[in-house]
Short mmCIF file of C-alpha atoms and ligand atoms in Angstrom, two decimals:
data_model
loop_
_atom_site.label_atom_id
_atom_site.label_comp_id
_atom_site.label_asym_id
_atom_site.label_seq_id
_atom_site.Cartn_x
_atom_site.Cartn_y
_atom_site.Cartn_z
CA UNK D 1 0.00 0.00 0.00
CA UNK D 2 2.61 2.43 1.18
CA UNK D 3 4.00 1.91 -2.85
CA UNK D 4 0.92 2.74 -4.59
CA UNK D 5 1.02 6.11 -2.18
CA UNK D 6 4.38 6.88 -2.79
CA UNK D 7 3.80 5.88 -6.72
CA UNK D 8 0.63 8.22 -7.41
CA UNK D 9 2.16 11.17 -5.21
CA UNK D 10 5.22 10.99 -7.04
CA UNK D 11 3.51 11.09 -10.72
CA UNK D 12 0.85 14.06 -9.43
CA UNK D 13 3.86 16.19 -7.89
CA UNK D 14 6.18 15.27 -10.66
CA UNK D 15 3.94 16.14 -13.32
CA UNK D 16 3.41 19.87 -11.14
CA UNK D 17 7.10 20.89 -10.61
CA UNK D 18 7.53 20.51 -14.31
CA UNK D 19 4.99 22.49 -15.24
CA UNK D 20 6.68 24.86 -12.48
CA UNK D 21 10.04 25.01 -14.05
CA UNK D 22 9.09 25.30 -17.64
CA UNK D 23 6.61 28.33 -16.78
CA UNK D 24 9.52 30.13 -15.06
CA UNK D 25 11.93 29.24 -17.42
CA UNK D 26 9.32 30.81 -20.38
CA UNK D 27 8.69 33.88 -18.02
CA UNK D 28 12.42 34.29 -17.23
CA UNK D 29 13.97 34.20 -21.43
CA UNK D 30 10.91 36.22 -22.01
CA UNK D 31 12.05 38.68 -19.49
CA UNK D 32 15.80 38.54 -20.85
CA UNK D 33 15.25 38.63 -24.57
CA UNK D 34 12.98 42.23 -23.99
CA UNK D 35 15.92 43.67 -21.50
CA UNK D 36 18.87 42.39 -24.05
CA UNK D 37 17.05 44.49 -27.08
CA UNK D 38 16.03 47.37 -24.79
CA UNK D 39 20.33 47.96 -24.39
CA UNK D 40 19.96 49.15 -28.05
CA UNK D 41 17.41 50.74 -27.67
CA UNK D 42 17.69 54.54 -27.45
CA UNK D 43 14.97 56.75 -25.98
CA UNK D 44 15.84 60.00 -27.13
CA UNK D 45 16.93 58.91 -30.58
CA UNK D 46 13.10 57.25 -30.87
CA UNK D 47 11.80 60.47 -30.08
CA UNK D 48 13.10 62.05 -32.47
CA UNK D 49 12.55 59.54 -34.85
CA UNK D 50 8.86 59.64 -34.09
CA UNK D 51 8.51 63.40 -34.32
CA UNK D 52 9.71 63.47 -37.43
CA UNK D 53 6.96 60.81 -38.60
CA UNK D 54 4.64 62.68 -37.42
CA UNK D 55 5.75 65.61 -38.99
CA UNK D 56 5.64 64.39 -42.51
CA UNK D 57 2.23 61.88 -42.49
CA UNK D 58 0.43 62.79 -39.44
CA UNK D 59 -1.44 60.52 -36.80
CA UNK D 60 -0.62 57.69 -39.71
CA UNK D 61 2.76 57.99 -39.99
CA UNK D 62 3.56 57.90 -36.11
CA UNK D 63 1.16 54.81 -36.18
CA UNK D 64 3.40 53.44 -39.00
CA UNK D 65 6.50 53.93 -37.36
CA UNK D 66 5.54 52.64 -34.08
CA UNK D 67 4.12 49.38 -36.00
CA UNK D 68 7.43 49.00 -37.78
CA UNK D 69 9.71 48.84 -34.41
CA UNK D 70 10.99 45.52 -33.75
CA UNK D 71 8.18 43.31 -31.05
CA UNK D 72 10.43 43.46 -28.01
CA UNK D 73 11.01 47.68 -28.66
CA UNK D 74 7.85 47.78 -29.57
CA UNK D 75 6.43 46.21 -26.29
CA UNK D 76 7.71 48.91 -24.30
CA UNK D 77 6.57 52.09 -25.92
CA UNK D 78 3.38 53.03 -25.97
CA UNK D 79 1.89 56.55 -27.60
CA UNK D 80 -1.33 58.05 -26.23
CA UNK D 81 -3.65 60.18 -28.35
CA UNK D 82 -5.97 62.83 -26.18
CA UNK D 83 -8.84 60.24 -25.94
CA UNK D 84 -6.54 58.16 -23.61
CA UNK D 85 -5.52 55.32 -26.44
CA UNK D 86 -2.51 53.44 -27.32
CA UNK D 87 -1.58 54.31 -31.28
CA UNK D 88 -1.98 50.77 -31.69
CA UNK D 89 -5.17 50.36 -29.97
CA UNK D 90 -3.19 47.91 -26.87
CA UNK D 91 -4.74 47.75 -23.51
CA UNK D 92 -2.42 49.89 -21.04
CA UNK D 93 -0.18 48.91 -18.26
CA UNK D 94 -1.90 50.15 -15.00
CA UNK D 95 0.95 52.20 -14.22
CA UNK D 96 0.48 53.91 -17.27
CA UNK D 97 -3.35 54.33 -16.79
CA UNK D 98 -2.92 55.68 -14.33
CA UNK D 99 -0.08 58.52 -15.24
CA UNK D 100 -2.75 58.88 -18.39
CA UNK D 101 -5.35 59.85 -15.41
CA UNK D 102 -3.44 62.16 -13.93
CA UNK D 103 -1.41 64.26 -16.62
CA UNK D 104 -2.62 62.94 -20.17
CA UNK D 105 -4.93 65.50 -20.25
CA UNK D 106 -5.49 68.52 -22.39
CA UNK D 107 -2.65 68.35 -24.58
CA UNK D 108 0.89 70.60 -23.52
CA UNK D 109 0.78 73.54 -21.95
CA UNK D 110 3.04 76.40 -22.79
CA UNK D 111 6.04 76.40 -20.01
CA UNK D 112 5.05 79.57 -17.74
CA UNK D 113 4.98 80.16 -14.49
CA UNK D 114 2.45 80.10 -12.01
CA UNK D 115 1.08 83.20 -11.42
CA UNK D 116 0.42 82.72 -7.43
CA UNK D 117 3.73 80.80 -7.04
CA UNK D 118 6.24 82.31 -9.09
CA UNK D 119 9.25 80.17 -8.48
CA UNK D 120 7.33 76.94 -9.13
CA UNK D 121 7.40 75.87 -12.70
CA UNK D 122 5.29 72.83 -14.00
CA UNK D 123 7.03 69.98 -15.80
CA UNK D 124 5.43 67.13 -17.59
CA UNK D 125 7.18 64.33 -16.89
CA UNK D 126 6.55 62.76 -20.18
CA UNK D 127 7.54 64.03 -23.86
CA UNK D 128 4.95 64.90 -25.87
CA UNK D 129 4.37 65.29 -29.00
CA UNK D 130 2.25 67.67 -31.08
CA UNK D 131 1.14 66.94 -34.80
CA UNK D 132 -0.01 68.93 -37.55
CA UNK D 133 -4.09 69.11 -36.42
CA UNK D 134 -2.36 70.30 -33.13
CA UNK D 135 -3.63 67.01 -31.49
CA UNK D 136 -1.04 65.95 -28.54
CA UNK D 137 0.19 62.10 -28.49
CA UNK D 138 2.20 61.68 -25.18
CA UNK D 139 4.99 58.75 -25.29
CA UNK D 140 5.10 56.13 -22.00
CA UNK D 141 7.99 54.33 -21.88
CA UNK D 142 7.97 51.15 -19.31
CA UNK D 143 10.45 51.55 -16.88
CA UNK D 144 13.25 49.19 -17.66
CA UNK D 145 13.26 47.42 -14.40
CA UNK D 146 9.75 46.22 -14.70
CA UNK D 147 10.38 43.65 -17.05
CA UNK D 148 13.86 42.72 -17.30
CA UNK D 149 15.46 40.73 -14.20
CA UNK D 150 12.94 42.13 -12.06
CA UNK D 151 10.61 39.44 -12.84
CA UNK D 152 12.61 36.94 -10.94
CA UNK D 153 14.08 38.70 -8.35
CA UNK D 154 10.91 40.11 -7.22
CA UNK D 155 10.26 38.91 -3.49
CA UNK D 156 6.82 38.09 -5.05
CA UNK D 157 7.85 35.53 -7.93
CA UNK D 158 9.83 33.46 -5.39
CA UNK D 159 7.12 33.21 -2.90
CA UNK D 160 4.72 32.08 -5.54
CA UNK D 161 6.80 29.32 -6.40
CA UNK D 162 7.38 28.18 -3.07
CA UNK D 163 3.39 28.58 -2.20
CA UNK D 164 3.07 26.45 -5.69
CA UNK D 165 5.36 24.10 -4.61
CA UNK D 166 3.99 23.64 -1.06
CA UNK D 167 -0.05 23.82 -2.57
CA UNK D 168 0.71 21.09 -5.00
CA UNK D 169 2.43 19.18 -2.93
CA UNK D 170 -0.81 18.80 -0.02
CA UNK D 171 -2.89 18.70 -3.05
CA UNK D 172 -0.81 15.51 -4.61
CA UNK D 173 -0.60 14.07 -1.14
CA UNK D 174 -4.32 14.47 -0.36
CA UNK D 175 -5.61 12.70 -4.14
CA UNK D 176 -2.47 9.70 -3.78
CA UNK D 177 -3.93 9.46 -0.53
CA UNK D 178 -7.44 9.24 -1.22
CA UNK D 179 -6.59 6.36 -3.91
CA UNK D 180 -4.57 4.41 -1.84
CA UNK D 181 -6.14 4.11 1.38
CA UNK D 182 -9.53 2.44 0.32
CA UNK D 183 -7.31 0.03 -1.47
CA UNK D 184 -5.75 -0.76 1.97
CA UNK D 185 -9.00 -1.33 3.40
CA UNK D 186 -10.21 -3.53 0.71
CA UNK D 187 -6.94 -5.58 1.09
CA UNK D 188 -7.27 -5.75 5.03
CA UNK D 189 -11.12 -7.06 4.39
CA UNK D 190 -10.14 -9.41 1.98
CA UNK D 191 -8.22 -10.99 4.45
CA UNK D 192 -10.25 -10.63 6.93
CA UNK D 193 -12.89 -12.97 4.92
CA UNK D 194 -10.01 -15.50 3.66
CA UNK D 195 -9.60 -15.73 7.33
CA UNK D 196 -12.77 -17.11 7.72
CA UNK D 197 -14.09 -13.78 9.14
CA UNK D 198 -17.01 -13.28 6.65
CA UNK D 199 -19.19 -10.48 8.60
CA UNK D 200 -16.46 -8.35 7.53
CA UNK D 201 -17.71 -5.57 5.47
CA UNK D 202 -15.91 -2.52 3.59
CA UNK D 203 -18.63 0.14 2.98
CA UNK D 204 -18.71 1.59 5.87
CA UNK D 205 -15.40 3.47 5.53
CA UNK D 206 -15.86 3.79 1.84
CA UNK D 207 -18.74 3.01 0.49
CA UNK D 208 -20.14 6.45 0.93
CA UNK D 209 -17.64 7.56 -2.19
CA UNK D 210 -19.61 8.12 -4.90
CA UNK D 211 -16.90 7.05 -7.63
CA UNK D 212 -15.33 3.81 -8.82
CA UNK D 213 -13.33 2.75 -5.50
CA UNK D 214 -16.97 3.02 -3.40
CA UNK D 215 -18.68 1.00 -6.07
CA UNK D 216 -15.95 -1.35 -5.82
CA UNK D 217 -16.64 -1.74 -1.97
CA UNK D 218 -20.37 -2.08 -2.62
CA UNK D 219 -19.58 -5.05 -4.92
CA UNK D 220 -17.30 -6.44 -2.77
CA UNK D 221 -19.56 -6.30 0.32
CA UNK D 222 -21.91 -8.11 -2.05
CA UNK D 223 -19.31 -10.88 -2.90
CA UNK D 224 -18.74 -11.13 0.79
CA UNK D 225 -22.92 -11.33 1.39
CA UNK D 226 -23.22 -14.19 -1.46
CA UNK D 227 -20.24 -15.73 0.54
CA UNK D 228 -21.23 -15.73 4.00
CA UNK D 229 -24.82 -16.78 2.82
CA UNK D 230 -24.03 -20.02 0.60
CA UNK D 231 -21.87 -20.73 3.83
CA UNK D 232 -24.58 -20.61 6.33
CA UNK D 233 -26.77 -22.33 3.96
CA UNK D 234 -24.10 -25.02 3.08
CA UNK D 235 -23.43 -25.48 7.13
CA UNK D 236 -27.23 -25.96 7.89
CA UNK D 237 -27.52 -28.79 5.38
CA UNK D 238 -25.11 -30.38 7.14
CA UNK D 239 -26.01 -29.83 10.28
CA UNK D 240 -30.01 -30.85 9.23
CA UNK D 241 -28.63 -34.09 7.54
CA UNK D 242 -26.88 -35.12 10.20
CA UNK D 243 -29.24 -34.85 12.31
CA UNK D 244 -31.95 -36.24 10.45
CA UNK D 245 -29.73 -39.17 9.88
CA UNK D 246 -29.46 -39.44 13.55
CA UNK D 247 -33.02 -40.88 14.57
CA UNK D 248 -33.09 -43.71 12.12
CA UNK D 249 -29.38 -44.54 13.25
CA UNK D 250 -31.33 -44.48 16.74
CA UNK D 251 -34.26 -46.74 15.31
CA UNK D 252 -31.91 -48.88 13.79
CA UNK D 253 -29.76 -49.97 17.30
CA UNK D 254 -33.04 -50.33 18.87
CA UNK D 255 -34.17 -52.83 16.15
CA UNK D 256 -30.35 -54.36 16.66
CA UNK D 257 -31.34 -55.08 20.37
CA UNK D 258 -34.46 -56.45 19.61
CA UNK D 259 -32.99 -59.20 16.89
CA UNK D 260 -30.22 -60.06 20.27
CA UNK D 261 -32.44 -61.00 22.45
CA UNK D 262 -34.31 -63.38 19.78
CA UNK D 263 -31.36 -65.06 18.26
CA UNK D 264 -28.35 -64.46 20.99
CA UNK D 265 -24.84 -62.99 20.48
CA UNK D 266 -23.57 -63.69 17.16
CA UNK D 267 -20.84 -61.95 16.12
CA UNK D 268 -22.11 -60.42 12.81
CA UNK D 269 -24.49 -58.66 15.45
CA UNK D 270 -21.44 -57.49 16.94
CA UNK D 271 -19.99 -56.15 13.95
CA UNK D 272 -23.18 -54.23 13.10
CA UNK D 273 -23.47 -52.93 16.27
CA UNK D 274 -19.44 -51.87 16.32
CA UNK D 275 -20.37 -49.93 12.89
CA UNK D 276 -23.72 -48.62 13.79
CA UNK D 277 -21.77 -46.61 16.73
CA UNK D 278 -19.09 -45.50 14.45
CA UNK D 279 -21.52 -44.35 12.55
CA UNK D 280 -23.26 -42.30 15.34
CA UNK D 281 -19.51 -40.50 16.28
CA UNK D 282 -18.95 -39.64 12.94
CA UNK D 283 -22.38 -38.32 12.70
CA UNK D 284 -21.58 -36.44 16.12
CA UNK D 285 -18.58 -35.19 14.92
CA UNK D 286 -19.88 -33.29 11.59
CA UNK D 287 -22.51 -31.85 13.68
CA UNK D 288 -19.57 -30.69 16.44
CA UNK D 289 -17.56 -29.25 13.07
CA UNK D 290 -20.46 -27.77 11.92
CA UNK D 291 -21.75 -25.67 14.72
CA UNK D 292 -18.25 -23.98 14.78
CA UNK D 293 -19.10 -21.87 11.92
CA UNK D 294 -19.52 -17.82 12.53
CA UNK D 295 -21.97 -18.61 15.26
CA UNK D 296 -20.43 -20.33 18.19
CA UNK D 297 -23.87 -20.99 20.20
CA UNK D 298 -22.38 -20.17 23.71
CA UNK D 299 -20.90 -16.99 25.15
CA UNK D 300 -17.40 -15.63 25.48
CA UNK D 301 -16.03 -16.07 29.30
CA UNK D 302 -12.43 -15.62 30.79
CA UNK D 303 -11.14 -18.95 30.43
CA UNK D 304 -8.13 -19.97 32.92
CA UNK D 305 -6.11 -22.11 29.87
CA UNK D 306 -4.07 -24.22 32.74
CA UNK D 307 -7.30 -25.11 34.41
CA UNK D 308 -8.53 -25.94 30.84
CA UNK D 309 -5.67 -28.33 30.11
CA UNK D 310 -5.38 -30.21 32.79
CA UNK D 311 -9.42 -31.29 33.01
CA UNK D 312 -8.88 -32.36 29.03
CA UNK D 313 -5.84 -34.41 30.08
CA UNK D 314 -7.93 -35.64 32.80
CA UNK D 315 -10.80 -36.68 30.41
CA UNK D 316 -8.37 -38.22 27.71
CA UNK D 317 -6.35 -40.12 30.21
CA UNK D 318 -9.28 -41.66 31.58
CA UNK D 319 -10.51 -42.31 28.09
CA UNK D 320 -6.99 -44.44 27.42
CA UNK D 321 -6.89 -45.85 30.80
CA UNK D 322 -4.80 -43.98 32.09
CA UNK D 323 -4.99 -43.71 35.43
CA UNK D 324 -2.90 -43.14 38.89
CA UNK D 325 0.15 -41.24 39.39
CA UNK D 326 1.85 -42.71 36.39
CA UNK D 327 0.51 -40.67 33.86
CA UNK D 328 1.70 -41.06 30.31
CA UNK D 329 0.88 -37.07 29.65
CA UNK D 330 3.60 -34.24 31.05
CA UNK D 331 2.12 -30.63 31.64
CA UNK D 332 4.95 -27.97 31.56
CA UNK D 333 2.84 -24.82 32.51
CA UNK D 334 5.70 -21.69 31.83
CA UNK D 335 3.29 -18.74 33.45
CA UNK D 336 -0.69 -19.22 34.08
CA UNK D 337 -2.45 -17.57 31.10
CA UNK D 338 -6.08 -17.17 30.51
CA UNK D 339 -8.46 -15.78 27.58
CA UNK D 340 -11.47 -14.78 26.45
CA UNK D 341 -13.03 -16.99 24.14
CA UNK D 342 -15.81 -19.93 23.91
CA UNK D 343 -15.23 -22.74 26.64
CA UNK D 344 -16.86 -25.59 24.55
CA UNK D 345 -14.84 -24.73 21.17
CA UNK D 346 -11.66 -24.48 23.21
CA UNK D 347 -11.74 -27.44 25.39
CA UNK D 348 -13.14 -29.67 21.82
CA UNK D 349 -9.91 -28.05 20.34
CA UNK D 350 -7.33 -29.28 23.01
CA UNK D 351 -9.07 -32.56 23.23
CA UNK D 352 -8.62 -33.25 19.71
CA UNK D 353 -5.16 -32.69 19.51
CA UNK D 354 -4.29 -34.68 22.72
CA UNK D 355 -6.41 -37.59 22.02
CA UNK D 356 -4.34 -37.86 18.19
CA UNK D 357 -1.18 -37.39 20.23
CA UNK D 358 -2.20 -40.35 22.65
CA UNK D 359 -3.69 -42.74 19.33
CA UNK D 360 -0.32 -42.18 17.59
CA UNK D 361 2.29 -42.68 20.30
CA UNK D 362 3.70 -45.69 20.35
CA UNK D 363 6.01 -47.77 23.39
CA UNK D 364 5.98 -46.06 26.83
CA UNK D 365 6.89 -42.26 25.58
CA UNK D 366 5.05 -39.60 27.20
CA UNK D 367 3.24 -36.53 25.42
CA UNK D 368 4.15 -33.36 27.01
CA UNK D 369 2.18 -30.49 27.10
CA UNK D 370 3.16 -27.11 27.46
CA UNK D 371 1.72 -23.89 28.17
CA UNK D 372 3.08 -20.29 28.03
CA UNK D 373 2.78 -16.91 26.50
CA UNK D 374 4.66 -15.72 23.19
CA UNK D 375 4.31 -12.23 21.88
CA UNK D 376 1.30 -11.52 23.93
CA UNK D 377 0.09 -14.70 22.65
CA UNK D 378 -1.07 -18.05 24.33
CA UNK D 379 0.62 -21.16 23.01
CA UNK D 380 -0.62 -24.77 23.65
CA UNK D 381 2.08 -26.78 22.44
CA UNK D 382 1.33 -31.11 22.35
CA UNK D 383 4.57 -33.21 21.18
CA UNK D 384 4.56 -37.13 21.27
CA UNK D 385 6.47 -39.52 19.90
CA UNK D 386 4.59 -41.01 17.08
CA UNK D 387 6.44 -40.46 13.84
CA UNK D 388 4.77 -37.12 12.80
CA UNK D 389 3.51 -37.07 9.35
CA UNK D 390 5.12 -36.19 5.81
CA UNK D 391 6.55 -32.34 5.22
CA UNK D 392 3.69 -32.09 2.69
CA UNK D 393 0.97 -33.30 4.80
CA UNK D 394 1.77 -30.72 7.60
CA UNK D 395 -0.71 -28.21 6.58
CA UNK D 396 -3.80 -30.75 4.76
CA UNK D 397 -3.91 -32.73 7.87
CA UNK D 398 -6.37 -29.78 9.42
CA UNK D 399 -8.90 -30.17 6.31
CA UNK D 400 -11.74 -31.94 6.87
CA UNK D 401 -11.90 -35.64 6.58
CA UNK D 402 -8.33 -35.98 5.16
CA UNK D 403 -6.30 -38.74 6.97
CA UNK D 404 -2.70 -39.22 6.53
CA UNK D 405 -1.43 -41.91 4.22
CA UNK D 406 0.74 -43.07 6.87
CA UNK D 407 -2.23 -44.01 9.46
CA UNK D 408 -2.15 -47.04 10.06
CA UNK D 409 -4.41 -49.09 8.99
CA UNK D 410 -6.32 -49.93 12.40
CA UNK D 411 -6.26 -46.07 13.55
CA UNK D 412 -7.27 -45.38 10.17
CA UNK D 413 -11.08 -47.92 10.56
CA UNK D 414 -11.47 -45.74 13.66
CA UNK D 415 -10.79 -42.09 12.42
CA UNK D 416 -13.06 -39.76 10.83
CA UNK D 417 -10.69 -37.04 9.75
CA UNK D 418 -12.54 -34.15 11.62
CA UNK D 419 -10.46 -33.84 14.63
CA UNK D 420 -7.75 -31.54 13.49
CA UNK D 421 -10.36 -29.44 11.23
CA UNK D 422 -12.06 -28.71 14.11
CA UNK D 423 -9.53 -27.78 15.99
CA UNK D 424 -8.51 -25.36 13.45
CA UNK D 425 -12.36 -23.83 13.33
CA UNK D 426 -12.45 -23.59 16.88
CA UNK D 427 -9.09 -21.73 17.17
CA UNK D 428 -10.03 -19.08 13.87
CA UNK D 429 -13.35 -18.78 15.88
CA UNK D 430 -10.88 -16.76 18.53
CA UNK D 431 -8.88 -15.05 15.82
CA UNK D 432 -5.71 -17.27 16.54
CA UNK D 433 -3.98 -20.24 14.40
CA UNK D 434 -2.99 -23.52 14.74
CA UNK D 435 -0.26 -24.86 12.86
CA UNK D 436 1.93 -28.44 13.14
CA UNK D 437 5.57 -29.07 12.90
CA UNK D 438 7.49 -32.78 12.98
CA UNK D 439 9.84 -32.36 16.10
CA UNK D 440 12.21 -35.15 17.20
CA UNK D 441 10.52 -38.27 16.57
CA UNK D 442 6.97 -37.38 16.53
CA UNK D 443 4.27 -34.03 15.86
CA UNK D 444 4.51 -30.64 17.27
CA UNK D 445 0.77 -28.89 17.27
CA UNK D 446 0.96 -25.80 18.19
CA UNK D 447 -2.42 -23.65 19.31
CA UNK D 448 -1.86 -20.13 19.58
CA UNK D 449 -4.31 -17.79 21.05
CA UNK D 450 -4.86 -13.89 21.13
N1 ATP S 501 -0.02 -36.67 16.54
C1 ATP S 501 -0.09 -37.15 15.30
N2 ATP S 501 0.90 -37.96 14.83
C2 ATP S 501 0.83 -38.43 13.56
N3 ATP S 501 -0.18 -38.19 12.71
C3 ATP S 501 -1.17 -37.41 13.12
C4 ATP S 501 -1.17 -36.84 14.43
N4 ATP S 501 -2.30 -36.09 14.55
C5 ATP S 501 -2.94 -36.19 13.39
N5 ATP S 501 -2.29 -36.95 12.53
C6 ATP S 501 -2.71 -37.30 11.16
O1 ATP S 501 -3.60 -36.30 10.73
C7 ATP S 501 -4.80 -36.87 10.26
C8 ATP S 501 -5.95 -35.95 10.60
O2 ATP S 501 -6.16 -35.90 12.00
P1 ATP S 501 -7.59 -35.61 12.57
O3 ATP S 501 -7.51 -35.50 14.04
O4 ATP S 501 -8.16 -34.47 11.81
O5 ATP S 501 -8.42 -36.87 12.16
P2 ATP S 501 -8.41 -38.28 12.82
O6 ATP S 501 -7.63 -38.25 14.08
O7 ATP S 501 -7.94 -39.18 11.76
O8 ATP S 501 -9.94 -38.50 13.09
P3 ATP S 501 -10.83 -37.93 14.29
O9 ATP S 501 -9.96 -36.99 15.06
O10 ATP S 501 -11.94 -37.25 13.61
O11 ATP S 501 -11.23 -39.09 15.06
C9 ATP S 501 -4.90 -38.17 10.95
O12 ATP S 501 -5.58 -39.09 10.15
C10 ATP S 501 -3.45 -38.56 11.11
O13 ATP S 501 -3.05 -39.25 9.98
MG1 MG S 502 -8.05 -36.86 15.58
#
């Protein structure tokens, strides 16, 4: 994100300074070219020039003359009739306008003095001519200064550039900003939903823009609507199957009890019965995995994660026979640590990965357990000594119903392939991961929690 910032700010403001530099650059050899002609350029030798066009062809051949001066000279005389217009019918400077307002008025008057003060003695400060209908033209020449070097070493022309600079700078920040930002939100919400966090929604920060980028987060709220909805609708069929194929299964053991009784224990009984109750936990499991979708049924609580662990290793140790002092599970508990999350989802999630630590370990080594805080993070960490799985099975082995090709065959009758994909649901349900490594001789599952 921070690229696509620096990227668009860096085109707007590049774009700006070089339209910056070639204006000044125009201004300034403007400027230059005018002063370097104006060295030649003689005032009273024009004068006298133009008097003597006027003498011989009137208003016409002043016009004429003035007309045939080279553009730069030409730029910086100007000849006013009575009426307050340039020969050549250009609009005036202000600074002539306003000497035109002041003096350019009824033609020259004869050089006398004052009557009332007789030392004073009026002077025009421009030359003026007088043609043969007597009319008076007065000639303005622009001060030098004005336009030659002036125009950059004005106080004025540098602050402008500077205020330029600094305006198009916030203004290129501001619109590489505006671009990049939603961007950055779509990206976070995006992975927000890959996550498995689909009530995440965009428009509220930008859907209220009016152009492409809040269309675009309209749409992709959509997507994320469609997606969350074929979700729930795909997690309630299998929740409503599974528990519609429940009561038959119910029916059916019932009806298995019945036969028993009229024929005895025969072992084919046995077998159907052994199946029939696999049947029922597998059944039990999908609707376990299923309930763990976006809504967890059951409220968040403070959870005390060493009081957690060592009721599961209670449970599964009585479940493997486990019992007395000689345990086959270690508990290392580094610092007591608790969270805030669902107790049922939690404790289904340590359980799982315990009781696949106990089926795979083999001979008399123990599983540890250990417990402790990382980065502000709880970790549950369960190693045994059961061979661990391949390098490339490390991350499918948390997708649902997908069993290891080195199960063996016996663990494999009696596995349904859910445990470790709900263990995974259960710990996204709390915003945390859960993630397994091959460590010595056996698997590593690490739960980490926020
Ligand atoms: N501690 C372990 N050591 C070696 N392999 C393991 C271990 N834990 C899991 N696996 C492999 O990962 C696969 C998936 O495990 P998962 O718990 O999801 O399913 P399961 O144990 O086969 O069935 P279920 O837990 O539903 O009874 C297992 O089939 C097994 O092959
Ligand atoms: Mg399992």
């Amino acid at each position: 994100m921070r690229s696509l910032l620096i990227r668009i700010f860096a085109s707007f403001w590049s774009i700006i300074l070089i339209t910056i530099v070639v204006a000044v650059a125009i201004g300034y050899s403007y400027a230059e070219r005018t002063r370097i002609s104006m060295q030649n350029f003689e005032v009273g030798d024009a004068v006298l020039e133009a008097s003597a066009a006027l003498r011989e062809n009137g208003r016409e051949g002043l016009t004429g003359w003035l007309r045939s001066l080279p553009d730069a000279t030409a730029s910086l005389l100007y000849i006013v009739d009575e009426q307050g217009q340039d020969l050549l019918g250009r609009r005036l400077p202000t600074v002539i306008k306003m000497s035109v307002r002041r003096f350019g008025d009824r033609g020259p008057r004869p050089m006398r003095l004052r009557q009332d003060r007789p030392n004073l003695r009026p002077a025009r400060p421009f030359t003026q001519l007088i043609g043969p209908d007597d009319r008076v033209y007065t000639i303005f020449v622009m001060p030098l200064r004005s336009v030659g070097k002036r125009w950059l070493d004005e106080r004025g022309t540098a602050g402008l550039v500077m205020l330029a600079l600094l305006v198009s700078a916030a203004v290129s920040y501001f619109l590489a900003r505006t671009i990049s930002r939603p961007i950055g939100r779509l990206r976070e919400s995006a992975n927000a939903i890959a996550d498995g966090r689909l009530d995440t929604r965009v428009a509220e920060g930008v859907g209220k823009r009016r152009d492409e980028i809040g269309q675009l987060a309209m749409d992709f709220d959509r997507m994320a609507d469609e997606l969350q909805r074929a979700w729930l609708k795909q997690s309630e069929l299998t929740r409503n199957v599974s528990h519609e194929l429940r009561s038959p299964l119910a029916r059916l053991r019932v009806a298995l009890e019945l036969v028993r009784r009229k024929t005895g224990d025969l072992p084919e009984l046995d077998k159907i019965d052994a199946e029939t109750m696999r049947l029922d936990e597998l059944i039990g499991r999908i609707l376990e995995f299923s309930r763990l979708d976006a809504d967890p049924h059951e409220a968040k609580t403070p959870i005390d994660l060493d009081d957690l662990v060592r009721s599961v290793v209670d449970d599964v140790c009585y479940e493997y026979g486990d019992l007395g002092g000689n345990s086959s599970i270690e508990i290392h508990a580094d610092a007591a640590c608790s969270v805030n999350g669902y107790p049922n989802a939690l404790r289904s999630c340590v359980e799982n990965v315990l009781r696949n630590a106990m089926r795979h370990s083999r001979g008399d080594a123990k599983v540890q357990v250990h417990l402790g805080t990382e980065a502000r993070q709880a970790v549950i960490a369960v190693e045994d000594q059961g061979g661990g799985v391949a390098e490339d099975e490390l991350e499918r082995i948390f997708e649902p119903f997908y069993r290891s090709k080195t199960t063996r065959a016996d663990q494999s009758r009696r596995s349904g392939g859910l445990g470790l994909a709900i263990a995974s649901r259960a710990t996204a349900l709390h915003g945390g991961s859960i993630r397994a490594v091959n460590k010595g001789n056996g698997l590593r599952v690490e739960i980490r929690l926020p």
